[in-house]
């Protein structure tokens, strides 16, 4: 019997702007998932938040894209949205593009990362949740994790990983995908992954087809046709015994690389790894945050989580992220702090250009 982990997240309302999900919303989601646990639909669950996003981590035996599991998550977000409106929270229901469930939560706004696998004798799994950024934020750390031996020593010294991994990459603009192998196609893969707004990693496999990682790749603005919030992705990564060690899994986040998002989804800023209690992107609605939770899966039960970035070894990373934030903020409305114009088509920029169209003149 296989175990399925489903991580489904959404922003359905927050306190004092795009800052922090209200605890009462998490309690509402807990009531819905608790009922699903009692009814036997779920085996276990854990609810957390990163900034204004609620992240529901669920285990079950129903496989990926299960209609009942997805509908349960949708209902939880809908009930939380009702409460958010009563409390007059900001952005109530903003990630829900429909008020009617249609069989699969994908395409309805919330982000989804799922994987199904046969449990190992010991099966550590790590879940990452982000706020104020997009799915491409995972491209650099996950490439380093599964393809760069300078990060993951096991790629060179662990026989069970020496063959490398396969990357499933989505083209979120043209709605197509490609599977590429590393180390054989490392350079070609990097040529795609560097375009973080278009090419994003969806899943990673061992060469024998065993699932290693899964990411949410929903682009909210592309689905909605306008800017209603950043995508705030989540990822699931398996660790140890044929996969990178837990320490190798978190190591890429010791570098606070620049990601798209931050204020109004329109700025580049450093991705800051924080403990759950510090996942409060407040300065200029940021900088972007990522939390990491470690679980040991046993008979489809999550067990207690370990807050992986609640570690003073990441203090220097957080300080570096703050320094980078200072530097980027000094650019104000100029690139590279503000995103390039082709990434701004879902903001106010098209309206500005339309207003000025009649005033533009051809140059000699």
Short mmCIF file of N, CA and C in Angstrom, two decimals, residues 171-353:
data_model
loop_
_atom_site.label_atom_id
_atom_site.label_comp_id
_atom_site.label_asym_id
_atom_site.label_seq_id
_atom_site.Cartn_x
_atom_site.Cartn_y
_atom_site.Cartn_z
N UNK A 171 6.96 24.36 -18.86
CA UNK A 171 6.92 25.66 -19.51
C UNK A 171 5.55 26.23 -19.20
N UNK A 172 5.46 27.15 -18.22
CA UNK A 172 4.16 27.61 -17.75
C UNK A 172 3.53 28.63 -18.70
N UNK A 173 4.28 29.09 -19.68
CA UNK A 173 3.72 30.03 -20.68
C UNK A 173 3.07 29.26 -21.82
N UNK A 174 3.79 28.28 -22.35
CA UNK A 174 3.29 27.51 -23.50
C UNK A 174 2.56 26.23 -23.07
N UNK A 175 2.49 25.96 -21.76
CA UNK A 175 1.77 24.81 -21.22
C UNK A 175 2.28 23.50 -21.84
N UNK A 176 3.56 23.25 -21.68
CA UNK A 176 4.18 22.02 -22.15
C UNK A 176 5.26 21.63 -21.14
N UNK A 177 5.81 20.43 -21.28
CA UNK A 177 6.80 19.96 -20.32
C UNK A 177 7.86 19.13 -21.02
N UNK A 178 9.00 18.98 -20.33
CA UNK A 178 10.10 18.18 -20.85
C UNK A 178 10.79 17.52 -19.65
N UNK A 179 11.31 16.31 -19.86
CA UNK A 179 12.06 15.61 -18.83
C UNK A 179 13.52 15.55 -19.26
N UNK A 180 14.40 15.98 -18.37
CA UNK A 180 15.83 16.06 -18.68
C UNK A 180 16.62 15.36 -17.59
N UNK A 181 17.74 14.74 -17.99
CA UNK A 181 18.55 13.95 -17.08
C UNK A 181 19.82 14.67 -16.69
N UNK A 182 20.19 14.50 -15.42
CA UNK A 182 21.46 15.03 -14.92
C UNK A 182 22.28 13.88 -14.33
N UNK A 183 23.59 13.88 -14.56
CA UNK A 183 24.41 15.01 -15.03
C UNK A 183 24.49 15.17 -16.54
N UNK A 184 23.93 14.25 -17.34
CA UNK A 184 24.14 14.27 -18.79
C UNK A 184 23.71 15.58 -19.45
N UNK A 185 22.58 16.14 -19.02
CA UNK A 185 22.02 17.32 -19.67
C UNK A 185 22.05 18.55 -18.75
N UNK A 186 23.04 18.61 -17.89
CA UNK A 186 23.09 19.69 -16.89
C UNK A 186 23.07 21.07 -17.54
N UNK A 187 23.88 21.26 -18.57
CA UNK A 187 23.97 22.59 -19.17
C UNK A 187 22.67 22.97 -19.86
N UNK A 188 22.06 22.01 -20.57
CA UNK A 188 20.79 22.30 -21.23
C UNK A 188 19.70 22.60 -20.19
N UNK A 189 19.72 21.86 -19.09
CA UNK A 189 18.74 22.10 -18.04
C UNK A 189 18.91 23.49 -17.45
N UNK A 190 20.15 23.89 -17.19
CA UNK A 190 20.39 25.22 -16.63
C UNK A 190 19.95 26.32 -17.59
N UNK A 191 20.07 26.07 -18.90
CA UNK A 191 19.64 27.07 -19.88
C UNK A 191 18.15 27.36 -19.73
N UNK A 192 17.37 26.35 -19.32
CA UNK A 192 15.94 26.56 -19.08
C UNK A 192 15.67 27.15 -17.70
N UNK A 193 16.27 26.55 -16.67
CA UNK A 193 15.91 26.92 -15.31
C UNK A 193 16.30 28.34 -14.95
N UNK A 194 17.25 28.92 -15.68
CA UNK A 194 17.60 30.30 -15.42
C UNK A 194 16.49 31.27 -15.75
N UNK A 195 15.54 30.86 -16.59
CA UNK A 195 14.36 31.68 -16.90
C UNK A 195 13.26 31.30 -15.91
N UNK A 196 13.38 31.82 -14.69
CA UNK A 196 12.55 31.35 -13.60
C UNK A 196 11.07 31.70 -13.73
N UNK A 197 10.75 32.70 -14.55
CA UNK A 197 9.35 33.07 -14.72
C UNK A 197 8.63 32.22 -15.74
N UNK A 198 9.38 31.40 -16.48
CA UNK A 198 8.76 30.58 -17.53
C UNK A 198 8.96 29.08 -17.31
N UNK A 199 10.18 28.68 -17.03
CA UNK A 199 10.49 27.26 -16.87
C UNK A 199 10.65 26.94 -15.39
N UNK A 200 9.85 26.02 -14.87
CA UNK A 200 9.89 25.69 -13.44
C UNK A 200 9.92 24.18 -13.26
N UNK A 201 10.62 23.76 -12.24
CA UNK A 201 10.68 22.33 -11.92
C UNK A 201 9.35 21.90 -11.31
N UNK A 202 8.80 20.82 -11.84
CA UNK A 202 7.56 20.26 -11.29
C UNK A 202 7.86 19.05 -10.42
N UNK A 203 8.63 18.11 -10.95
CA UNK A 203 8.98 16.90 -10.19
C UNK A 203 10.41 16.48 -10.51
N UNK A 204 10.99 15.72 -9.57
CA UNK A 204 12.33 15.17 -9.74
C UNK A 204 12.26 13.69 -9.39
N UNK A 205 12.92 12.85 -10.22
CA UNK A 205 12.89 11.41 -10.05
C UNK A 205 14.31 10.84 -10.01
N UNK A 206 14.44 9.69 -9.36
CA UNK A 206 15.64 8.90 -9.55
C UNK A 206 15.61 8.30 -10.95
N UNK A 207 16.74 7.81 -11.42
CA UNK A 207 16.78 7.27 -12.77
C UNK A 207 15.88 6.04 -12.92
N UNK A 208 15.58 5.36 -11.81
CA UNK A 208 14.68 4.20 -11.87
C UNK A 208 13.20 4.59 -11.80
N UNK A 209 12.92 5.89 -11.78
CA UNK A 209 11.55 6.38 -11.79
C UNK A 209 10.96 6.68 -10.43
N UNK A 210 11.70 6.40 -9.35
CA UNK A 210 11.18 6.67 -8.01
C UNK A 210 11.13 8.17 -7.75
N UNK A 211 10.00 8.63 -7.23
CA UNK A 211 9.81 10.06 -7.00
C UNK A 211 10.74 10.56 -5.90
N UNK A 212 11.35 11.73 -6.15
CA UNK A 212 12.27 12.33 -5.18
C UNK A 212 11.75 13.66 -4.66
N UNK A 213 11.05 14.43 -5.50
CA UNK A 213 10.57 15.75 -5.09
C UNK A 213 9.40 16.16 -5.96
N UNK A 214 8.56 17.03 -5.41
CA UNK A 214 7.40 17.55 -6.14
C UNK A 214 7.16 18.98 -5.70
N UNK A 215 6.85 19.85 -6.66
CA UNK A 215 6.63 21.27 -6.39
C UNK A 215 5.26 21.72 -6.90
N UNK A 216 4.72 22.77 -6.29
CA UNK A 216 3.54 23.43 -6.85
C UNK A 216 4.03 24.40 -7.93
N UNK A 217 3.36 24.41 -9.05
CA UNK A 217 3.80 25.26 -10.17
C UNK A 217 2.70 26.19 -10.66
N UNK A 218 1.61 26.31 -9.91
CA UNK A 218 0.50 27.17 -10.35
C UNK A 218 0.95 28.63 -10.42
N UNK A 219 0.67 29.28 -11.55
CA UNK A 219 0.95 30.70 -11.71
C UNK A 219 -0.38 31.44 -11.62
N UNK A 220 -0.64 32.04 -10.46
CA UNK A 220 -1.94 32.62 -10.17
C UNK A 220 -2.32 33.72 -11.14
N UNK A 221 -1.37 34.56 -11.51
CA UNK A 221 -1.71 35.67 -12.42
C UNK A 221 -2.06 35.16 -13.81
N UNK A 222 -1.43 34.06 -14.25
CA UNK A 222 -1.74 33.51 -15.57
C UNK A 222 -3.14 32.91 -15.59
N UNK A 223 -3.57 32.36 -14.45
CA UNK A 223 -4.90 31.78 -14.39
C UNK A 223 -5.97 32.86 -14.26
N UNK A 224 -5.67 33.90 -13.49
CA UNK A 224 -6.68 34.93 -13.22
C UNK A 224 -6.73 36.00 -14.30
N UNK A 225 -5.61 36.19 -15.02
CA UNK A 225 -5.56 37.23 -16.05
C UNK A 225 -5.22 38.60 -15.50
N UNK A 226 -4.99 38.68 -14.19
CA UNK A 226 -4.59 39.94 -13.57
C UNK A 226 -3.86 39.59 -12.29
N UNK A 227 -3.19 40.59 -11.69
CA UNK A 227 -2.46 40.32 -10.47
C UNK A 227 -3.42 40.26 -9.28
N UNK A 228 -3.53 39.08 -8.68
CA UNK A 228 -4.36 38.94 -7.48
C UNK A 228 -3.54 38.43 -6.30
N UNK A 229 -2.26 38.23 -6.49
CA UNK A 229 -1.39 37.72 -5.43
C UNK A 229 -0.30 36.86 -6.04
N UNK A 230 0.83 36.75 -5.34
CA UNK A 230 1.90 35.93 -5.87
C UNK A 230 1.61 34.47 -5.59
N UNK A 231 2.36 33.59 -6.23
CA UNK A 231 2.02 32.17 -6.24
C UNK A 231 2.40 31.44 -4.95
N UNK A 232 3.48 31.90 -4.30
CA UNK A 232 3.85 31.38 -2.98
C UNK A 232 3.90 29.85 -2.98
N UNK A 233 4.91 29.27 -3.64
CA UNK A 233 4.93 27.83 -3.88
C UNK A 233 5.29 26.99 -2.67
N UNK A 234 5.03 25.70 -2.79
CA UNK A 234 5.40 24.70 -1.78
C UNK A 234 6.11 23.56 -2.49
N UNK A 235 6.92 22.82 -1.73
CA UNK A 235 7.67 21.70 -2.30
C UNK A 235 7.77 20.58 -1.28
N UNK A 236 7.81 19.35 -1.79
CA UNK A 236 8.01 18.15 -0.97
C UNK A 236 9.28 17.48 -1.45
N UNK A 237 10.18 17.16 -0.53
CA UNK A 237 11.46 16.53 -0.89
C UNK A 237 11.70 15.33 0.02
N UNK A 238 12.02 14.19 -0.58
CA UNK A 238 12.38 13.00 0.20
C UNK A 238 13.87 13.05 0.52
N UNK A 239 14.25 12.53 1.70
CA UNK A 239 15.63 12.62 2.15
C UNK A 239 16.14 11.27 2.64
N UNK A 240 17.46 11.13 2.62
CA UNK A 240 18.18 9.97 3.15
C UNK A 240 17.95 8.70 2.31
N UNK A 241 18.82 7.73 2.49
CA UNK A 241 18.68 6.37 1.93
C UNK A 241 18.34 6.37 0.44
N UNK A 242 19.29 6.84 -0.35
CA UNK A 242 19.09 6.90 -1.79
C UNK A 242 18.70 8.28 -2.29
N UNK A 243 18.44 9.18 -1.37
CA UNK A 243 18.15 10.57 -1.69
C UNK A 243 19.14 11.45 -0.93
N UNK A 244 19.22 12.74 -1.23
CA UNK A 244 20.11 13.61 -0.46
C UNK A 244 19.79 13.56 1.04
N UNK A 245 20.80 13.73 1.87
CA UNK A 245 20.58 13.76 3.32
C UNK A 245 19.78 15.01 3.69
N UNK A 246 19.19 14.98 4.88
CA UNK A 246 18.42 16.14 5.33
C UNK A 246 19.28 17.39 5.35
N UNK A 247 20.54 17.26 5.77
CA UNK A 247 21.44 18.41 5.78
C UNK A 247 21.73 18.93 4.39
N UNK A 248 21.82 18.03 3.41
CA UNK A 248 22.02 18.47 2.03
C UNK A 248 20.77 19.13 1.47
N UNK A 249 19.60 18.69 1.93
CA UNK A 249 18.34 19.25 1.44
C UNK A 249 18.20 20.73 1.82
N UNK A 250 18.60 21.08 3.04
CA UNK A 250 18.43 22.47 3.47
C UNK A 250 19.61 23.36 3.07
N UNK A 251 20.74 22.76 2.72
CA UNK A 251 21.95 23.53 2.45
C UNK A 251 21.80 24.58 1.36
N UNK A 252 21.09 24.33 0.23
CA UNK A 252 20.98 25.38 -0.79
C UNK A 252 20.36 26.68 -0.29
N UNK A 253 19.54 26.60 0.75
CA UNK A 253 18.85 27.78 1.25
C UNK A 253 19.74 28.62 2.17
N UNK A 254 20.99 28.16 2.39
CA UNK A 254 21.94 28.98 3.13
C UNK A 254 22.43 30.15 2.28
N UNK A 255 22.12 30.10 0.99
CA UNK A 255 22.40 31.22 0.08
C UNK A 255 21.08 31.92 -0.22
N UNK A 256 20.89 33.18 0.23
CA UNK A 256 19.61 33.87 0.02
C UNK A 256 19.52 34.45 -1.39
N UNK A 257 19.30 33.58 -2.36
CA UNK A 257 19.31 34.00 -3.76
C UNK A 257 18.12 34.92 -4.08
N UNK A 258 18.27 35.70 -5.14
CA UNK A 258 17.23 36.63 -5.53
C UNK A 258 16.08 35.90 -6.22
N UNK A 259 14.87 36.24 -5.82
CA UNK A 259 13.67 35.65 -6.40
C UNK A 259 12.68 36.76 -6.74
N UNK A 260 11.76 36.44 -7.64
CA UNK A 260 10.72 37.40 -8.02
C UNK A 260 9.57 37.34 -7.03
N UNK A 261 8.99 38.50 -6.75
CA UNK A 261 7.84 38.55 -5.86
C UNK A 261 7.83 39.81 -5.02
N UNK A 262 8.03 39.63 -3.71
CA UNK A 262 8.10 40.73 -2.77
C UNK A 262 6.86 41.62 -2.88
N UNK A 263 7.01 42.93 -2.88
CA UNK A 263 5.87 43.86 -2.89
C UNK A 263 5.09 43.77 -4.20
N UNK A 264 3.78 43.47 -4.08
CA UNK A 264 2.87 43.37 -5.22
C UNK A 264 3.36 42.39 -6.28
N UNK A 265 4.21 41.46 -5.90
CA UNK A 265 4.72 40.49 -6.85
C UNK A 265 5.54 41.11 -7.95
N UNK A 266 6.06 42.30 -7.74
CA UNK A 266 6.67 43.07 -8.81
C UNK A 266 8.14 43.41 -8.57
N UNK A 267 8.77 42.76 -7.60
CA UNK A 267 10.14 43.11 -7.25
C UNK A 267 10.99 41.87 -7.02
N UNK A 268 12.28 42.03 -7.23
CA UNK A 268 13.24 40.98 -6.90
C UNK A 268 13.77 41.22 -5.49
N UNK A 269 13.95 40.13 -4.76
CA UNK A 269 14.49 40.24 -3.41
C UNK A 269 15.05 38.91 -2.95
N UNK A 270 15.77 38.89 -1.83
CA UNK A 270 16.40 37.67 -1.34
C UNK A 270 15.40 36.75 -0.66
N UNK A 271 15.56 35.45 -0.87
CA UNK A 271 14.72 34.46 -0.21
C UNK A 271 15.32 34.15 1.16
N UNK A 272 14.61 34.53 2.21
CA UNK A 272 15.11 34.40 3.58
C UNK A 272 14.54 33.15 4.25
N UNK A 273 15.38 32.19 4.66
CA UNK A 273 14.90 31.02 5.39
C UNK A 273 14.66 31.36 6.85
N UNK A 274 13.46 31.06 7.36
CA UNK A 274 13.13 31.40 8.74
C UNK A 274 12.38 30.26 9.41
N UNK A 275 12.38 30.27 10.73
CA UNK A 275 11.51 29.39 11.50
C UNK A 275 10.06 29.79 11.27
N UNK A 276 9.15 28.89 11.62
CA UNK A 276 7.73 29.18 11.42
C UNK A 276 7.33 30.49 12.10
N UNK A 277 7.81 30.73 13.32
CA UNK A 277 7.38 31.91 14.07
C UNK A 277 7.94 33.21 13.50
N UNK A 278 8.94 33.11 12.62
CA UNK A 278 9.50 34.30 11.99
C UNK A 278 9.07 34.45 10.53
N UNK A 279 8.13 33.66 10.10
CA UNK A 279 7.68 33.73 8.70
C UNK A 279 6.66 34.85 8.54
N UNK A 280 7.12 36.06 8.82
CA UNK A 280 6.26 37.24 8.82
C UNK A 280 6.85 38.29 7.88
N UNK A 281 6.55 38.22 6.59
CA UNK A 281 7.14 39.17 5.62
C UNK A 281 6.51 40.54 5.74
N UNK A 282 7.11 41.39 6.55
CA UNK A 282 6.51 42.69 6.88
C UNK A 282 7.24 43.84 6.20
N UNK A 283 8.56 43.82 6.13
CA UNK A 283 9.30 44.93 5.53
C UNK A 283 9.02 45.00 4.03
N UNK A 284 8.35 46.06 3.59
CA UNK A 284 7.98 46.19 2.17
C UNK A 284 7.26 44.91 1.72
N UNK A 285 6.42 44.38 2.61
CA UNK A 285 5.75 43.08 2.39
C UNK A 285 6.77 41.99 2.11
N UNK A 286 7.87 41.98 2.82
CA UNK A 286 8.88 40.97 2.56
C UNK A 286 10.00 41.07 3.58
N UNK A 287 11.23 40.73 3.18
CA UNK A 287 11.53 40.06 1.91
C UNK A 287 10.93 38.66 1.86
N UNK A 288 10.92 38.03 0.69
CA UNK A 288 10.33 36.69 0.55
C UNK A 288 10.86 35.71 1.59
N UNK A 289 10.00 34.81 2.03
CA UNK A 289 10.35 33.86 3.09
C UNK A 289 10.18 32.41 2.61
N UNK A 290 10.92 31.52 3.27
CA UNK A 290 10.73 30.09 3.09
C UNK A 290 10.90 29.42 4.45
N UNK A 291 9.99 28.50 4.76
CA UNK A 291 10.12 27.67 5.95
C UNK A 291 10.34 26.23 5.51
N UNK A 292 10.96 25.44 6.38
CA UNK A 292 11.19 24.03 6.08
C UNK A 292 10.82 23.16 7.27
N UNK A 293 9.97 22.16 7.04
CA UNK A 293 9.52 21.25 8.10
C UNK A 293 9.93 19.83 7.75
N UNK A 294 10.57 19.15 8.69
CA UNK A 294 10.99 17.78 8.49
C UNK A 294 10.08 16.80 9.20
N UNK A 295 9.66 15.74 8.50
CA UNK A 295 8.80 14.71 9.06
C UNK A 295 9.45 13.33 8.83
N UNK A 296 9.08 12.38 9.66
CA UNK A 296 9.43 10.98 9.44
C UNK A 296 8.13 10.21 9.23
N UNK A 297 7.87 9.83 7.98
CA UNK A 297 6.61 9.19 7.62
C UNK A 297 6.61 7.75 8.12
N UNK A 298 5.56 7.35 8.82
CA UNK A 298 5.42 5.99 9.32
C UNK A 298 3.97 5.56 9.18
N UNK A 299 3.72 4.58 8.30
CA UNK A 299 2.35 4.11 8.06
C UNK A 299 1.42 5.27 7.72
N UNK A 300 1.92 6.14 6.84
CA UNK A 300 1.17 7.30 6.35
C UNK A 300 0.87 8.33 7.43
N UNK A 301 1.60 8.27 8.54
CA UNK A 301 1.47 9.28 9.58
C UNK A 301 2.68 10.22 9.52
N UNK A 302 2.42 11.51 9.71
CA UNK A 302 3.48 12.51 9.65
C UNK A 302 4.37 12.49 10.89
N UNK A 303 3.77 12.32 12.05
CA UNK A 303 4.50 12.45 13.29
C UNK A 303 4.79 13.91 13.58
N UNK A 304 5.67 14.16 14.52
CA UNK A 304 5.99 15.54 14.91
C UNK A 304 6.91 16.19 13.88
N UNK A 305 6.73 17.48 13.60
CA UNK A 305 7.61 18.17 12.65
C UNK A 305 8.85 18.74 13.34
N UNK A 306 9.92 18.84 12.59
CA UNK A 306 11.12 19.54 13.03
C UNK A 306 11.20 20.84 12.22
N UNK A 307 11.31 21.96 12.89
CA UNK A 307 11.39 23.27 12.24
C UNK A 307 12.84 23.48 11.82
N UNK A 308 13.15 23.15 10.58
CA UNK A 308 14.54 22.99 10.14
C UNK A 308 15.32 24.30 10.08
N UNK A 309 14.67 25.41 9.84
CA UNK A 309 15.39 26.69 9.78
C UNK A 309 15.43 27.41 11.13
N UNK A 310 14.88 26.76 12.16
CA UNK A 310 15.00 27.29 13.52
C UNK A 310 16.37 26.85 14.05
N UNK A 311 17.40 27.41 13.45
CA UNK A 311 18.78 26.97 13.68
C UNK A 311 19.69 28.18 13.58
N UNK A 312 20.48 28.47 14.61
CA UNK A 312 21.36 29.64 14.55
C UNK A 312 22.38 29.58 13.41
N UNK A 313 22.60 28.39 12.84
CA UNK A 313 23.51 28.29 11.71
C UNK A 313 23.01 29.07 10.50
N UNK A 314 21.70 29.38 10.48
CA UNK A 314 21.13 30.17 9.38
C UNK A 314 21.04 31.66 9.73
N UNK A 315 21.53 32.04 10.90
CA UNK A 315 21.47 33.47 11.28
C UNK A 315 22.26 34.33 10.30
N UNK A 316 23.41 33.85 9.88
CA UNK A 316 24.22 34.63 8.93
C UNK A 316 23.50 34.79 7.60
N UNK A 317 22.80 33.74 7.18
CA UNK A 317 22.01 33.82 5.95
C UNK A 317 20.93 34.88 6.07
N UNK A 318 20.26 34.91 7.22
CA UNK A 318 19.21 35.90 7.43
C UNK A 318 19.78 37.32 7.46
N UNK A 319 20.95 37.48 8.05
CA UNK A 319 21.58 38.79 8.05
C UNK A 319 21.98 39.20 6.64
N UNK A 320 22.50 38.24 5.89
CA UNK A 320 22.87 38.53 4.50
C UNK A 320 21.64 38.91 3.68
N UNK A 321 20.53 38.22 3.92
CA UNK A 321 19.28 38.55 3.23
C UNK A 321 18.83 39.96 3.57
N UNK A 322 18.98 40.36 4.83
CA UNK A 322 18.62 41.72 5.23
C UNK A 322 19.51 42.75 4.54
N UNK A 323 20.80 42.43 4.42
CA UNK A 323 21.73 43.35 3.74
C UNK A 323 21.37 43.47 2.26
N UNK A 324 21.04 42.35 1.65
CA UNK A 324 20.64 42.37 0.23
C UNK A 324 19.35 43.16 0.06
N UNK A 325 18.42 43.00 1.02
CA UNK A 325 17.16 43.76 0.96
C UNK A 325 17.44 45.25 1.01
N UNK A 326 18.38 45.68 1.86
CA UNK A 326 18.76 47.10 1.92
C UNK A 326 19.24 47.57 0.56
N UNK A 327 20.12 46.80 -0.04
CA UNK A 327 20.70 47.18 -1.33
C UNK A 327 19.64 47.26 -2.43
N UNK A 328 18.78 46.25 -2.49
CA UNK A 328 17.76 46.23 -3.54
C UNK A 328 16.75 47.36 -3.36
N UNK A 329 16.37 47.65 -2.11
CA UNK A 329 15.38 48.69 -1.87
C UNK A 329 15.88 50.06 -2.32
N UNK A 330 17.17 50.28 -2.29
CA UNK A 330 17.72 51.58 -2.71
C UNK A 330 17.46 51.87 -4.19
N UNK A 331 17.13 50.83 -4.97
CA UNK A 331 16.84 51.04 -6.39
C UNK A 331 15.45 51.62 -6.62
N UNK A 332 14.59 51.57 -5.58
CA UNK A 332 13.24 52.10 -5.73
C UNK A 332 12.50 51.46 -6.90
N UNK A 333 11.92 52.26 -7.81
CA UNK A 333 11.14 51.71 -8.92
C UNK A 333 11.98 51.29 -10.13
N UNK A 334 13.30 51.27 -9.98
CA UNK A 334 14.18 50.91 -11.08
C UNK A 334 14.53 49.41 -11.04
N UNK A 335 14.71 48.84 -12.24
CA UNK A 335 15.29 47.50 -12.31
C UNK A 335 16.73 47.57 -11.81
N UNK A 336 17.29 46.52 -11.23
CA UNK A 336 16.74 45.16 -11.13
C UNK A 336 15.86 44.92 -9.91
N UNK A 337 15.58 45.95 -9.09
CA UNK A 337 14.67 45.72 -7.96
C UNK A 337 13.26 45.48 -8.49
N UNK A 338 12.76 46.40 -9.29
CA UNK A 338 11.48 46.16 -9.95
C UNK A 338 11.69 45.17 -11.08
N UNK A 339 10.70 44.30 -11.29
CA UNK A 339 10.82 43.30 -12.35
C UNK A 339 10.84 43.97 -13.72
N UNK A 340 11.44 43.32 -14.73
CA UNK A 340 11.42 43.87 -16.09
C UNK A 340 10.00 43.95 -16.63
N UNK A 341 9.81 44.77 -17.65
CA UNK A 341 8.46 45.08 -18.13
C UNK A 341 7.69 43.84 -18.58
N UNK A 342 8.38 42.85 -19.16
CA UNK A 342 7.66 41.66 -19.63
C UNK A 342 7.08 40.85 -18.47
N UNK A 343 7.58 41.08 -17.25
CA UNK A 343 7.05 40.39 -16.08
C UNK A 343 5.98 41.24 -15.37
N UNK A 344 5.71 42.43 -15.90
CA UNK A 344 4.79 43.35 -15.24
C UNK A 344 3.44 43.44 -15.93
N UNK A 345 3.14 42.52 -16.87
CA UNK A 345 1.95 42.66 -17.68
C UNK A 345 0.65 42.45 -16.90
N UNK A 346 0.74 41.91 -15.69
CA UNK A 346 -0.46 41.71 -14.90
C UNK A 346 -0.60 42.74 -13.79
N UNK A 347 0.20 43.81 -13.85
CA UNK A 347 0.13 44.87 -12.85
C UNK A 347 -0.47 46.12 -13.50
N UNK A 348 -0.15 47.28 -12.93
CA UNK A 348 -0.70 48.54 -13.45
C UNK A 348 0.05 49.05 -14.68
N UNK A 349 1.20 48.46 -14.99
CA UNK A 349 2.01 48.97 -16.10
C UNK A 349 1.27 48.99 -17.43
N UNK A 350 0.51 47.95 -17.82
CA UNK A 350 -0.22 48.03 -19.08
C UNK A 350 -1.17 49.22 -19.15
N UNK A 351 -1.80 49.54 -18.02
CA UNK A 351 -2.70 50.69 -18.00
C UNK A 351 -1.96 51.99 -18.20
N UNK A 352 -0.77 52.10 -17.62
CA UNK A 352 0.05 53.30 -17.81
C UNK A 352 0.44 53.45 -19.28
N UNK A 353 0.87 52.34 -19.89
CA UNK A 353 1.28 52.39 -21.29
C UNK A 353 0.11 52.73 -22.20
#
